[in-house]
GROMACS .gro file of C-alpha atoms in nm:
model
  437
    1UNK     CA    1  -0.613  -2.960  -1.335
    2UNK     CA    2  -0.330  -3.000  -1.084
    3UNK     CA    3  -0.099  -2.824  -1.296
    4UNK     CA    4  -0.318  -2.524  -1.330
    5UNK     CA    5  -0.454  -2.519  -0.986
    6UNK     CA    6  -0.046  -2.543  -0.885
    7UNK     CA    7   0.013  -2.249  -1.084
    8UNK     CA    8  -0.264  -2.036  -0.956
    9UNK     CA    9  -0.116  -2.117  -0.613
   10UNK     CA   10   0.243  -2.067  -0.721
   11UNK     CA   11   0.118  -1.695  -0.904
   12UNK     CA   12  -0.071  -1.621  -0.579
   13UNK     CA   13   0.222  -1.710  -0.342
   14UNK     CA   14   0.466  -1.553  -0.584
   15UNK     CA   15   0.214  -1.182  -0.584
   16UNK     CA   16   0.247  -1.228  -0.203
   17UNK     CA   17   0.599  -1.281  -0.184
   18UNK     CA   18   0.692  -1.012  -0.415
   19UNK     CA   19   0.465  -0.758  -0.309
   20UNK     CA   20   0.594  -0.881   0.077
   21UNK     CA   21   0.971  -0.712  -0.056
   22UNK     CA   22   0.835  -0.407  -0.210
   23UNK     CA   23   0.627  -0.285   0.091
   24UNK     CA   24   0.922  -0.370   0.339
   25UNK     CA   25   1.031  -0.155   0.125
   26UNK     CA   26   0.807   0.109   0.098
   27UNK     CA   27   0.651   0.124   0.493
   28UNK     CA   28   1.056   0.132   0.577
   29UNK     CA   29   1.078   0.449   0.468
   30UNK     CA   30   0.772   0.574   0.684
   31UNK     CA   31   0.837   0.391   1.013
   32UNK     CA   32   1.192   0.659   0.998
   33UNK     CA   33   1.007   0.946   0.880
   34UNK     CA   34   0.841   0.905   1.210
   35UNK     CA   35   1.124   0.821   1.454
   36UNK     CA   36   1.459   0.850   1.267
   37UNK     CA   37   1.431   1.113   0.999
   38UNK     CA   38   1.331   1.456   1.147
   39UNK     CA   39   1.640   1.445   1.395
   40UNK     CA   40   1.892   1.306   1.077
   41UNK     CA   41   1.790   1.488   0.793
   42UNK     CA   42   1.604   1.825   0.959
   43UNK     CA   43   1.763   1.900   1.247
   44UNK     CA   44   1.738   2.263   1.258
   45UNK     CA   45   1.415   2.251   1.300
   46UNK     CA   46   1.183   2.239   1.611
   47UNK     CA   47   1.041   1.858   1.645
   48UNK     CA   48   0.712   1.928   1.502
   49UNK     CA   49   0.790   2.131   1.221
   50UNK     CA   50   1.043   1.846   1.172
   51UNK     CA   51   0.827   1.561   1.152
   52UNK     CA   52   0.631   1.786   0.951
   53UNK     CA   53   0.905   1.826   0.711
   54UNK     CA   54   0.989   1.427   0.699
   55UNK     CA   55   0.626   1.343   0.634
   56UNK     CA   56   0.634   1.583   0.358
   57UNK     CA   57   0.893   1.315   0.232
   58UNK     CA   58   0.679   1.053   0.287
   59UNK     CA   59   0.405   1.186   0.085
   60UNK     CA   60   0.666   1.235  -0.245
   61UNK     CA   61   0.688   0.884  -0.272
   62UNK     CA   62   0.274   0.886  -0.313
   63UNK     CA   63   0.306   1.185  -0.504
   64UNK     CA   64   0.540   0.961  -0.774
   65UNK     CA   65   0.330   0.630  -0.770
   66UNK     CA   66   0.031   0.775  -1.013
   67UNK     CA   67   0.350   0.809  -1.226
   68UNK     CA   68   0.469   0.455  -1.168
   69UNK     CA   69   0.130   0.338  -1.245
   70UNK     CA   70   0.060   0.539  -1.583
   71UNK     CA   71   0.417   0.435  -1.689
   72UNK     CA   72   0.393   0.103  -1.576
   73UNK     CA   73   0.009   0.008  -1.661
   74UNK     CA   74   0.060   0.100  -2.042
   75UNK     CA   75   0.375  -0.170  -2.065
   76UNK     CA   76   0.180  -0.429  -1.881
   77UNK     CA   77  -0.143  -0.418  -2.088
   78UNK     CA   78   0.110  -0.394  -2.376
   79UNK     CA   79   0.381  -0.648  -2.355
   80UNK     CA   80   0.276  -0.834  -2.043
   81UNK     CA   81   0.219  -0.817  -1.645
   82UNK     CA   82   0.528  -1.002  -1.539
   83UNK     CA   83   0.789  -0.859  -1.712
   84UNK     CA   84   0.661  -0.494  -1.547
   85UNK     CA   85   0.726  -0.652  -1.212
   86UNK     CA   86   1.061  -0.744  -1.232
   87UNK     CA   87   1.152  -0.403  -1.328
   88UNK     CA   88   0.949  -0.198  -1.052
   89UNK     CA   89   1.112  -0.488  -0.784
   90UNK     CA   90   1.439  -0.349  -0.925
   91UNK     CA   91   1.395   0.002  -0.888
   92UNK     CA   92   1.205  -0.010  -0.515
   93UNK     CA   93   1.491  -0.246  -0.380
   94UNK     CA   94   1.795  -0.030  -0.523
   95UNK     CA   95   1.609   0.311  -0.394
   96UNK     CA   96   1.585   0.186  -0.069
   97UNK     CA   97   1.907   0.021  -0.056
   98UNK     CA   98   2.087   0.334  -0.130
   99UNK     CA   99   1.851   0.503   0.119
  100UNK     CA  100   2.062   0.320   0.386
  101UNK     CA  101   2.371   0.434   0.275
  102UNK     CA  102   2.293   0.877   0.230
  103UNK     CA  103   2.516   1.058   0.477
  104UNK     CA  104   2.292   1.250   0.705
  105UNK     CA  105   2.261   1.647   0.711
  106UNK     CA  106   2.542   1.694   0.927
  107UNK     CA  107   2.791   1.571   0.692
  108UNK     CA  108   2.660   1.739   0.343
  109UNK     CA  109   2.388   1.985   0.441
  110UNK     CA  110   2.126   2.016   0.184
  111UNK     CA  111   2.188   1.785  -0.008
  112UNK     CA  112   2.099   1.499   0.223
  113UNK     CA  113   1.768   1.566   0.186
  114UNK     CA  114   1.749   1.634  -0.145
  115UNK     CA  115   1.873   1.356  -0.242
  116UNK     CA  116   1.634   1.177   0.036
  117UNK     CA  117   1.330   1.310  -0.170
  118UNK     CA  118   1.521   1.149  -0.521
  119UNK     CA  119   1.516   0.790  -0.369
  120UNK     CA  120   1.183   0.866  -0.238
  121UNK     CA  121   1.045   0.960  -0.586
  122UNK     CA  122   1.206   0.664  -0.738
  123UNK     CA  123   1.039   0.425  -0.446
  124UNK     CA  124   0.696   0.548  -0.515
  125UNK     CA  125   0.754   0.529  -0.884
  126UNK     CA  126   0.840   0.138  -0.820
  127UNK     CA  127   0.588   0.078  -0.588
  128UNK     CA  128   0.295   0.243  -0.869
  129UNK     CA  129   0.377  -0.003  -1.126
  130UNK     CA  130   0.405  -0.276  -0.863
  131UNK     CA  131   0.060  -0.335  -0.722
  132UNK     CA  132  -0.122  -0.372  -1.029
  133UNK     CA  133   0.104  -0.599  -1.175
  134UNK     CA  134   0.100  -0.814  -0.884
  135UNK     CA  135  -0.285  -0.771  -0.829
  136UNK     CA  136  -0.356  -0.863  -1.169
  137UNK     CA  137  -0.184  -1.235  -1.129
  138UNK     CA  138  -0.341  -1.374  -0.849
  139UNK     CA  139  -0.661  -1.265  -0.978
  140UNK     CA  140  -0.641  -1.330  -1.376
  141UNK     CA  141  -0.507  -1.690  -1.284
  142UNK     CA  142  -0.734  -1.795  -1.040
  143UNK     CA  143  -1.017  -1.943  -1.089
  144UNK     CA  144  -1.427  -1.800  -1.040
  145UNK     CA  145  -1.539  -1.842  -0.717
  146UNK     CA  146  -1.181  -1.803  -0.583
  147UNK     CA  147  -1.063  -1.471  -0.637
  148UNK     CA  148  -1.104  -1.319  -0.374
  149UNK     CA  149  -0.954  -1.526  -0.204
  150UNK     CA  150  -0.647  -1.606  -0.429
  151UNK     CA  151  -0.667  -1.210  -0.490
  152UNK     CA  152  -0.611  -1.159  -0.090
  153UNK     CA  153  -0.235  -1.299  -0.095
  154UNK     CA  154  -0.132  -1.006  -0.319
  155UNK     CA  155  -0.331  -0.791  -0.044
  156UNK     CA  156  -0.159  -1.038   0.240
  157UNK     CA  157   0.210  -0.902   0.081
  158UNK     CA  158   0.094  -0.550   0.257
  159UNK     CA  159   0.105  -0.666   0.575
  160UNK     CA  160   0.352  -0.931   0.591
  161UNK     CA  161   0.580  -0.622   0.419
  162UNK     CA  162   0.511  -0.394   0.701
  163UNK     CA  163   0.513  -0.684   0.949
  164UNK     CA  164   0.896  -0.753   0.811
  165UNK     CA  165   1.001  -0.382   0.829
  166UNK     CA  166   0.844  -0.298   1.157
  167UNK     CA  167   0.971  -0.592   1.301
  168UNK     CA  168   1.348  -0.518   1.186
  169UNK     CA  169   1.346  -0.163   1.272
  170UNK     CA  170   1.149  -0.235   1.627
  171UNK     CA  171   1.526  -0.495   1.688
  172UNK     CA  172   1.738  -0.208   1.591
  173UNK     CA  173   1.559   0.088   1.761
  174UNK     CA  174   1.620  -0.107   2.106
  175UNK     CA  175   1.959  -0.067   2.042
  176UNK     CA  176   2.152   0.277   2.269
  177UNK     CA  177   2.019   0.557   2.102
  178UNK     CA  178   2.323   0.723   1.966
  179UNK     CA  179   2.407   0.401   1.821
  180UNK     CA  180   2.056   0.373   1.669
  181UNK     CA  181   2.058   0.671   1.485
  182UNK     CA  182   2.419   0.697   1.391
  183UNK     CA  183   2.419   0.328   1.216
  184UNK     CA  184   2.131   0.131   1.340
  185UNK     CA  185   1.840   0.266   1.147
  186UNK     CA  186   2.039   0.169   0.819
  187UNK     CA  187   2.028  -0.157   0.870
  188UNK     CA  188   1.734  -0.248   0.722
  189UNK     CA  189   1.744  -0.003   0.452
  190UNK     CA  190   2.042  -0.257   0.302
  191UNK     CA  191   1.919  -0.591   0.433
  192UNK     CA  192   1.710  -0.477   0.076
  193UNK     CA  193   1.992  -0.567  -0.146
  194UNK     CA  194   1.970  -0.943  -0.037
  195UNK     CA  195   1.555  -0.898  -0.048
  196UNK     CA  196   1.580  -0.855  -0.439
  197UNK     CA  197   1.744  -1.137  -0.484
  198UNK     CA  198   1.469  -1.372  -0.341
  199UNK     CA  199   1.172  -1.161  -0.542
  200UNK     CA  200   1.380  -1.178  -0.878
  201UNK     CA  201   1.400  -1.561  -0.833
  202UNK     CA  202   1.048  -1.630  -0.770
  203UNK     CA  203   0.925  -1.413  -1.016
  204UNK     CA  204   1.123  -1.497  -1.314
  205UNK     CA  205   0.929  -1.860  -1.226
  206UNK     CA  206   0.593  -1.773  -1.310
  207UNK     CA  207   0.386  -1.772  -1.608
  208UNK     CA  208   0.224  -1.496  -1.767
  209UNK     CA  209  -0.178  -1.461  -1.692
  210UNK     CA  210  -0.392  -1.683  -1.946
  211UNK     CA  211  -0.610  -1.357  -1.997
  212UNK     CA  212  -0.328  -1.191  -2.081
  213UNK     CA  213  -0.202  -1.431  -2.305
  214UNK     CA  214  -0.560  -1.438  -2.475
  215UNK     CA  215  -0.500  -1.114  -2.587
  216UNK     CA  216  -0.168  -1.129  -2.670
  217UNK     CA  217  -0.226  -1.428  -2.888
  218UNK     CA  218  -0.561  -1.269  -3.035
  219UNK     CA  219  -0.353  -0.980  -3.071
  220UNK     CA  220  -0.600  -0.762  -2.919
  221UNK     CA  221  -0.388  -0.529  -2.710
  222UNK     CA  222  -0.500  -0.184  -2.642
  223UNK     CA  223  -0.285   0.076  -2.859
  224UNK     CA  224  -0.280   0.347  -2.578
  225UNK     CA  225  -0.424   0.171  -2.256
  226UNK     CA  226  -0.424   0.479  -2.051
  227UNK     CA  227  -0.630   0.706  -2.289
  228UNK     CA  228  -0.873   0.384  -2.338
  229UNK     CA  229  -0.991   0.326  -2.041
  230UNK     CA  230  -1.012   0.686  -1.936
  231UNK     CA  231  -1.237   0.698  -2.194
  232UNK     CA  232  -1.421   0.360  -2.184
  233UNK     CA  233  -1.440   0.394  -1.805
  234UNK     CA  234  -1.371   0.681  -1.650
  235UNK     CA  235  -1.691   0.563  -1.422
  236UNK     CA  236  -1.484   0.299  -1.272
  237UNK     CA  237  -1.166   0.481  -1.205
  238UNK     CA  238  -1.366   0.732  -1.010
  239UNK     CA  239  -1.580   0.454  -0.807
  240UNK     CA  240  -1.168   0.284  -0.758
  241UNK     CA  241  -1.038   0.554  -0.622
  242UNK     CA  242  -1.334   0.644  -0.419
  243UNK     CA  243  -1.287   0.304  -0.246
  244UNK     CA  244  -0.922   0.324  -0.188
  245UNK     CA  245  -1.013   0.603   0.034
  246UNK     CA  246  -1.098   0.507   0.365
  247UNK     CA  247  -0.881   0.175   0.357
  248UNK     CA  248  -0.553   0.302   0.241
  249UNK     CA  249  -0.626   0.690   0.437
  250UNK     CA  250  -0.713   0.527   0.753
  251UNK     CA  251  -0.421   0.294   0.707
  252UNK     CA  252  -0.161   0.531   0.729
  253UNK     CA  253  -0.304   0.686   1.031
  254UNK     CA  254  -0.319   0.376   1.230
  255UNK     CA  255   0.012   0.239   1.099
  256UNK     CA  256   0.232   0.533   1.106
  257UNK     CA  257   0.104   0.893   1.229
  258UNK     CA  258  -0.006   0.659   1.555
  259UNK     CA  259   0.398   0.593   1.599
  260UNK     CA  260   0.403   1.008   1.603
  261UNK     CA  261   0.112   1.044   1.810
  262UNK     CA  262   0.214   0.770   2.063
  263UNK     CA  263   0.589   0.870   2.142
  264UNK     CA  264   0.576   1.274   2.042
  265UNK     CA  265   0.229   1.380   2.208
  266UNK     CA  266   0.204   1.112   2.503
  267UNK     CA  267   0.552   1.042   2.525
  268UNK     CA  268   0.558   0.680   2.565
  269UNK     CA  269   0.881   0.477   2.466
  270UNK     CA  270   0.921   0.404   2.044
  271UNK     CA  271   0.898   0.022   2.151
  272UNK     CA  272   0.529   0.044   2.255
  273UNK     CA  273   0.362   0.174   1.930
  274UNK     CA  274   0.620  -0.043   1.738
  275UNK     CA  275   0.523  -0.347   1.878
  276UNK     CA  276   0.150  -0.242   1.896
  277UNK     CA  277   0.140  -0.250   1.499
  278UNK     CA  278   0.318  -0.558   1.517
  279UNK     CA  279   0.087  -0.758   1.648
  280UNK     CA  280  -0.188  -0.594   1.482
  281UNK     CA  281  -0.004  -0.635   1.143
  282UNK     CA  282   0.090  -1.019   1.219
  283UNK     CA  283  -0.378  -1.074   1.306
  284UNK     CA  284  -0.455  -0.875   0.982
  285UNK     CA  285  -0.218  -1.073   0.793
  286UNK     CA  286  -0.435  -1.366   0.886
  287UNK     CA  287  -0.773  -1.181   0.843
  288UNK     CA  288  -0.686  -1.021   0.493
  289UNK     CA  289  -0.757  -1.392   0.325
  290UNK     CA  290  -1.057  -1.442   0.538
  291UNK     CA  291  -1.227  -1.127   0.450
  292UNK     CA  292  -1.172  -1.179   0.075
  293UNK     CA  293  -1.271  -1.558   0.129
  294UNK     CA  294  -1.601  -1.454   0.275
  295UNK     CA  295  -1.624  -1.186  -0.055
  296UNK     CA  296  -1.654  -1.488  -0.265
  297UNK     CA  297  -1.935  -1.619  -0.105
  298UNK     CA  298  -2.131  -1.284  -0.012
  299UNK     CA  299  -1.969  -1.031  -0.253
  300UNK     CA  300  -1.711  -0.761  -0.228
  301UNK     CA  301  -1.970  -0.476  -0.141
  302UNK     CA  302  -2.106  -0.637   0.212
  303UNK     CA  303  -1.773  -0.646   0.306
  304UNK     CA  304  -1.602  -0.354   0.212
  305UNK     CA  305  -1.902  -0.133   0.311
  306UNK     CA  306  -1.893  -0.268   0.692
  307UNK     CA  307  -1.503  -0.213   0.694
  308UNK     CA  308  -1.574   0.114   0.630
  309UNK     CA  309  -1.872   0.202   0.863
  310UNK     CA  310  -1.661  -0.016   1.070
  311UNK     CA  311  -1.369   0.183   1.077
  312UNK     CA  312  -1.599   0.547   1.092
  313UNK     CA  313  -1.763   0.425   1.378
  314UNK     CA  314  -1.416   0.313   1.581
  315UNK     CA  315  -1.273   0.659   1.509
  316UNK     CA  316  -1.293   0.828   1.865
  317UNK     CA  317  -1.271   0.485   2.038
  318UNK     CA  318  -0.943   0.445   1.877
  319UNK     CA  319  -0.810   0.767   1.994
  320UNK     CA  320  -0.979   0.716   2.373
  321UNK     CA  321  -0.766   0.412   2.354
  322UNK     CA  322  -0.487   0.510   2.349
  323UNK     CA  323  -0.492   0.863   2.564
  324UNK     CA  324  -0.519   0.605   2.847
  325UNK     CA  325  -0.135   0.572   2.794
  326UNK     CA  326  -0.182   0.157   2.868
  327UNK     CA  327   0.044  -0.050   2.680
  328UNK     CA  328  -0.266  -0.354   2.652
  329UNK     CA  329  -0.525  -0.025   2.546
  330UNK     CA  330  -0.304   0.085   2.299
  331UNK     CA  331  -0.211  -0.267   2.147
  332UNK     CA  332  -0.575  -0.336   2.140
  333UNK     CA  333  -0.654  -0.019   1.949
  334UNK     CA  334  -0.401  -0.057   1.662
  335UNK     CA  335  -0.503  -0.438   1.648
  336UNK     CA  336  -0.920  -0.337   1.619
  337UNK     CA  337  -0.830  -0.087   1.357
  338UNK     CA  338  -0.633  -0.320   1.132
  339UNK     CA  339  -0.706  -0.636   1.210
  340UNK     CA  340  -1.119  -0.570   1.160
  341UNK     CA  341  -1.151  -0.247   1.008
  342UNK     CA  342  -0.922  -0.181   0.749
  343UNK     CA  343  -0.877  -0.610   0.643
  344UNK     CA  344  -1.253  -0.641   0.605
  345UNK     CA  345  -1.150  -0.345   0.290
  346UNK     CA  346  -0.859  -0.519   0.205
  347UNK     CA  347  -0.897  -0.888   0.146
  348UNK     CA  348  -1.144  -0.846  -0.158
  349UNK     CA  349  -0.980  -0.527  -0.274
  350UNK     CA  350  -0.756  -0.622  -0.587
  351UNK     CA  351  -1.041  -0.892  -0.672
  352UNK     CA  352  -1.282  -0.589  -0.682
  353UNK     CA  353  -1.082  -0.293  -0.836
  354UNK     CA  354  -0.964  -0.617  -1.111
  355UNK     CA  355  -1.339  -0.682  -1.192
  356UNK     CA  356  -1.430  -0.329  -1.296
  357UNK     CA  357  -1.157  -0.321  -1.602
  358UNK     CA  358  -1.149  -0.525  -1.918
  359UNK     CA  359  -0.820  -0.719  -1.961
  360UNK     CA  360  -0.687  -0.527  -2.234
  361UNK     CA  361  -0.716  -0.176  -1.998
  362UNK     CA  362  -0.704  -0.369  -1.653
  363UNK     CA  363  -0.339  -0.293  -1.513
  364UNK     CA  364  -0.375   0.087  -1.650
  365UNK     CA  365  -0.746   0.069  -1.461
  366UNK     CA  366  -0.664  -0.063  -1.151
  367UNK     CA  367  -0.320   0.133  -1.117
  368UNK     CA  368  -0.481   0.513  -1.193
  369UNK     CA  369  -0.726   0.464  -0.945
  370UNK     CA  370  -0.537   0.259  -0.669
  371UNK     CA  371  -0.223   0.550  -0.709
  372UNK     CA  372  -0.428   0.872  -0.781
  373UNK     CA  373  -0.587   0.813  -0.441
  374UNK     CA  374  -0.304   0.689  -0.302
  375UNK     CA  375  -0.177   1.029  -0.346
  376UNK     CA  376  -0.526   1.205  -0.150
  377UNK     CA  377  -0.538   0.970   0.117
  378UNK     CA  378  -0.272   0.750   0.235
  379UNK     CA  379  -0.002   0.998   0.126
  380UNK     CA  380  -0.153   1.321   0.236
  381UNK     CA  381  -0.283   1.138   0.576
  382UNK     CA  382   0.022   1.163   0.808
  383UNK     CA  383   0.115   1.555   0.732
  384UNK     CA  384  -0.314   1.606   0.709
  385UNK     CA  385  -0.337   1.421   1.050
  386UNK     CA  386  -0.054   1.672   1.232
  387UNK     CA  387  -0.104   1.935   1.091
  388UNK     CA  388  -0.493   1.877   1.243
  389UNK     CA  389  -0.325   1.783   1.614
  390UNK     CA  390  -0.122   2.107   1.588
  391UNK     CA  391  -0.402   2.324   1.498
  392UNK     CA  392  -0.646   2.145   1.776
  393UNK     CA  393  -0.342   2.201   2.046
  394UNK     CA  394  -0.229   1.842   2.039
  395UNK     CA  395  -0.605   1.701   2.072
  396UNK     CA  396  -0.629   1.406   1.834
  397UNK     CA  397  -1.064   1.490   1.767
  398UNK     CA  398  -0.961   1.668   1.465
  399UNK     CA  399  -0.806   1.328   1.361
  400UNK     CA  400  -1.072   1.115   1.424
  401UNK     CA  401  -1.321   1.359   1.221
  402UNK     CA  402  -1.063   1.348   0.935
  403UNK     CA  403  -1.096   0.910   0.924
  404UNK     CA  404  -1.489   0.962   0.941
  405UNK     CA  405  -1.456   1.188   0.634
  406UNK     CA  406  -1.272   0.946   0.451
  407UNK     CA  407  -1.462   0.642   0.538
  408UNK     CA  408  -1.831   0.817   0.400
  409UNK     CA  409  -1.662   0.869   0.069
  410UNK     CA  410  -1.598   0.522   0.036
  411UNK     CA  411  -1.899   0.395   0.136
  412UNK     CA  412  -2.005   0.612  -0.092
  413UNK     CA  413  -1.814   0.509  -0.404
  414UNK     CA  414  -1.870   0.155  -0.317
  415UNK     CA  415  -2.236   0.192  -0.300
  416UNK     CA  416  -2.205   0.364  -0.630
  417UNK     CA  417  -2.061   0.047  -0.797
  418UNK     CA  418  -2.221  -0.267  -0.885
  419UNK     CA  419  -2.153  -0.611  -0.779
  420UNK     CA  420  -1.843  -0.749  -0.909
  421UNK     CA  421  -1.799  -1.078  -0.770
  422UNK     CA  422  -1.966  -1.290  -1.072
  423UNK     CA  423  -1.793  -1.113  -1.308
  424UNK     CA  424  -1.585  -1.260  -1.598
  425UNK     CA  425  -1.243  -1.168  -1.594
  426UNK     CA  426  -1.179  -1.252  -1.998
  427UNK     CA  427  -1.405  -1.092  -2.199
  428UNK     CA  428  -1.480  -1.183  -2.583
  429UNK     CA  429  -1.137  -1.006  -2.764
  430UNK     CA  430  -1.256  -0.987  -3.096
  431UNK     CA  431  -1.533  -0.708  -3.054
  432UNK     CA  432  -1.269  -0.550  -2.797
  433UNK     CA  433  -1.018  -0.397  -3.046
  434UNK     CA  434  -1.285  -0.164  -3.162
  435UNK     CA  435  -1.331   0.013  -2.913
  436UNK     CA  436  -0.917   0.195  -2.944
  437UNK     CA  437  -0.979   0.196  -3.288
   0.00000   0.00000   0.00000
């Protein structure tokens, strides 16, 4: 029993650390897209168009994520969760480090943004396959009644990665502007070379999940997991996508778009919003496992829907607080949005989505639902928000309406699902093989 509990904790910890490293890489790009890339890779555009172009490359990473989810979901359901996590870590880490070595537009012209786009696509493929495997490593190892809590360790990796990337970028953004734009922005990306080694060391020491081991032992792997999940679980895929809409889309408004809004629209210092995101992320890091554990006690749906409803109600007050241009109220707005509204959705999410699918197609199912939603929600959110604000003459009310719309999509989708917190994560596999035959 002690050995089993030790493996549960070790798998959850490895999911957290590995995911934090991968999302450090992914979020680093979002911060740079808001504060650096418009000047260095799109310098011939006016500030607003340059920001839109930088956010467009940010969006491309999300477009690539479903392809990563399909590829790694397929092999994760046939070969195993652990091996896919090692490959995705390598792809993400190397692509991120190479961004730190890229020449700028001033040096090589149009090739600079082209190479940036290629590396962003590789980032998207890597992170597209990452989350599903990490979530399953923690959820499938966890005992029944604690899947929400242990699954939230994977989710903690996201605020952990954002906290690390924002803190590192904030540190270097305090340099004189010329030094920051010349070499300072590159250091956070180059740090990824070191993080790859840390992540590999941790992930190589974790065992495959018991649920997938049972699949291998009984030789009941799905022949074509993607086709099977679309054939047998189309409703669950749509439910997973809808559940993700508010969680994913609002997160990038509160953590990425807010940087552009406060600096370019309100004229506030870069460090003010960055510090606010850092503080809010640190608090969300604590809130996520609390909401995950709460979902083990009262169910996934009430916690998830509560977070979506709260976020919808807070959409307009969020911008009212930012418009005060007060450091305190700016920080308060970001803290409330991330540590309450978003965390309530994100904490139970790994367990909630995993419980919707059977073991044989679970990696493919949660990856498709999770990553397809990321294209239309988080990937487009900063771009849509910037465009809406430009259309409204710099007023944020259109962005608030957009936030409410995303929350309504999630509320309807989660209401449509059945409660899952008492579901089993291993099923009778002998009969399951007939589904794909």
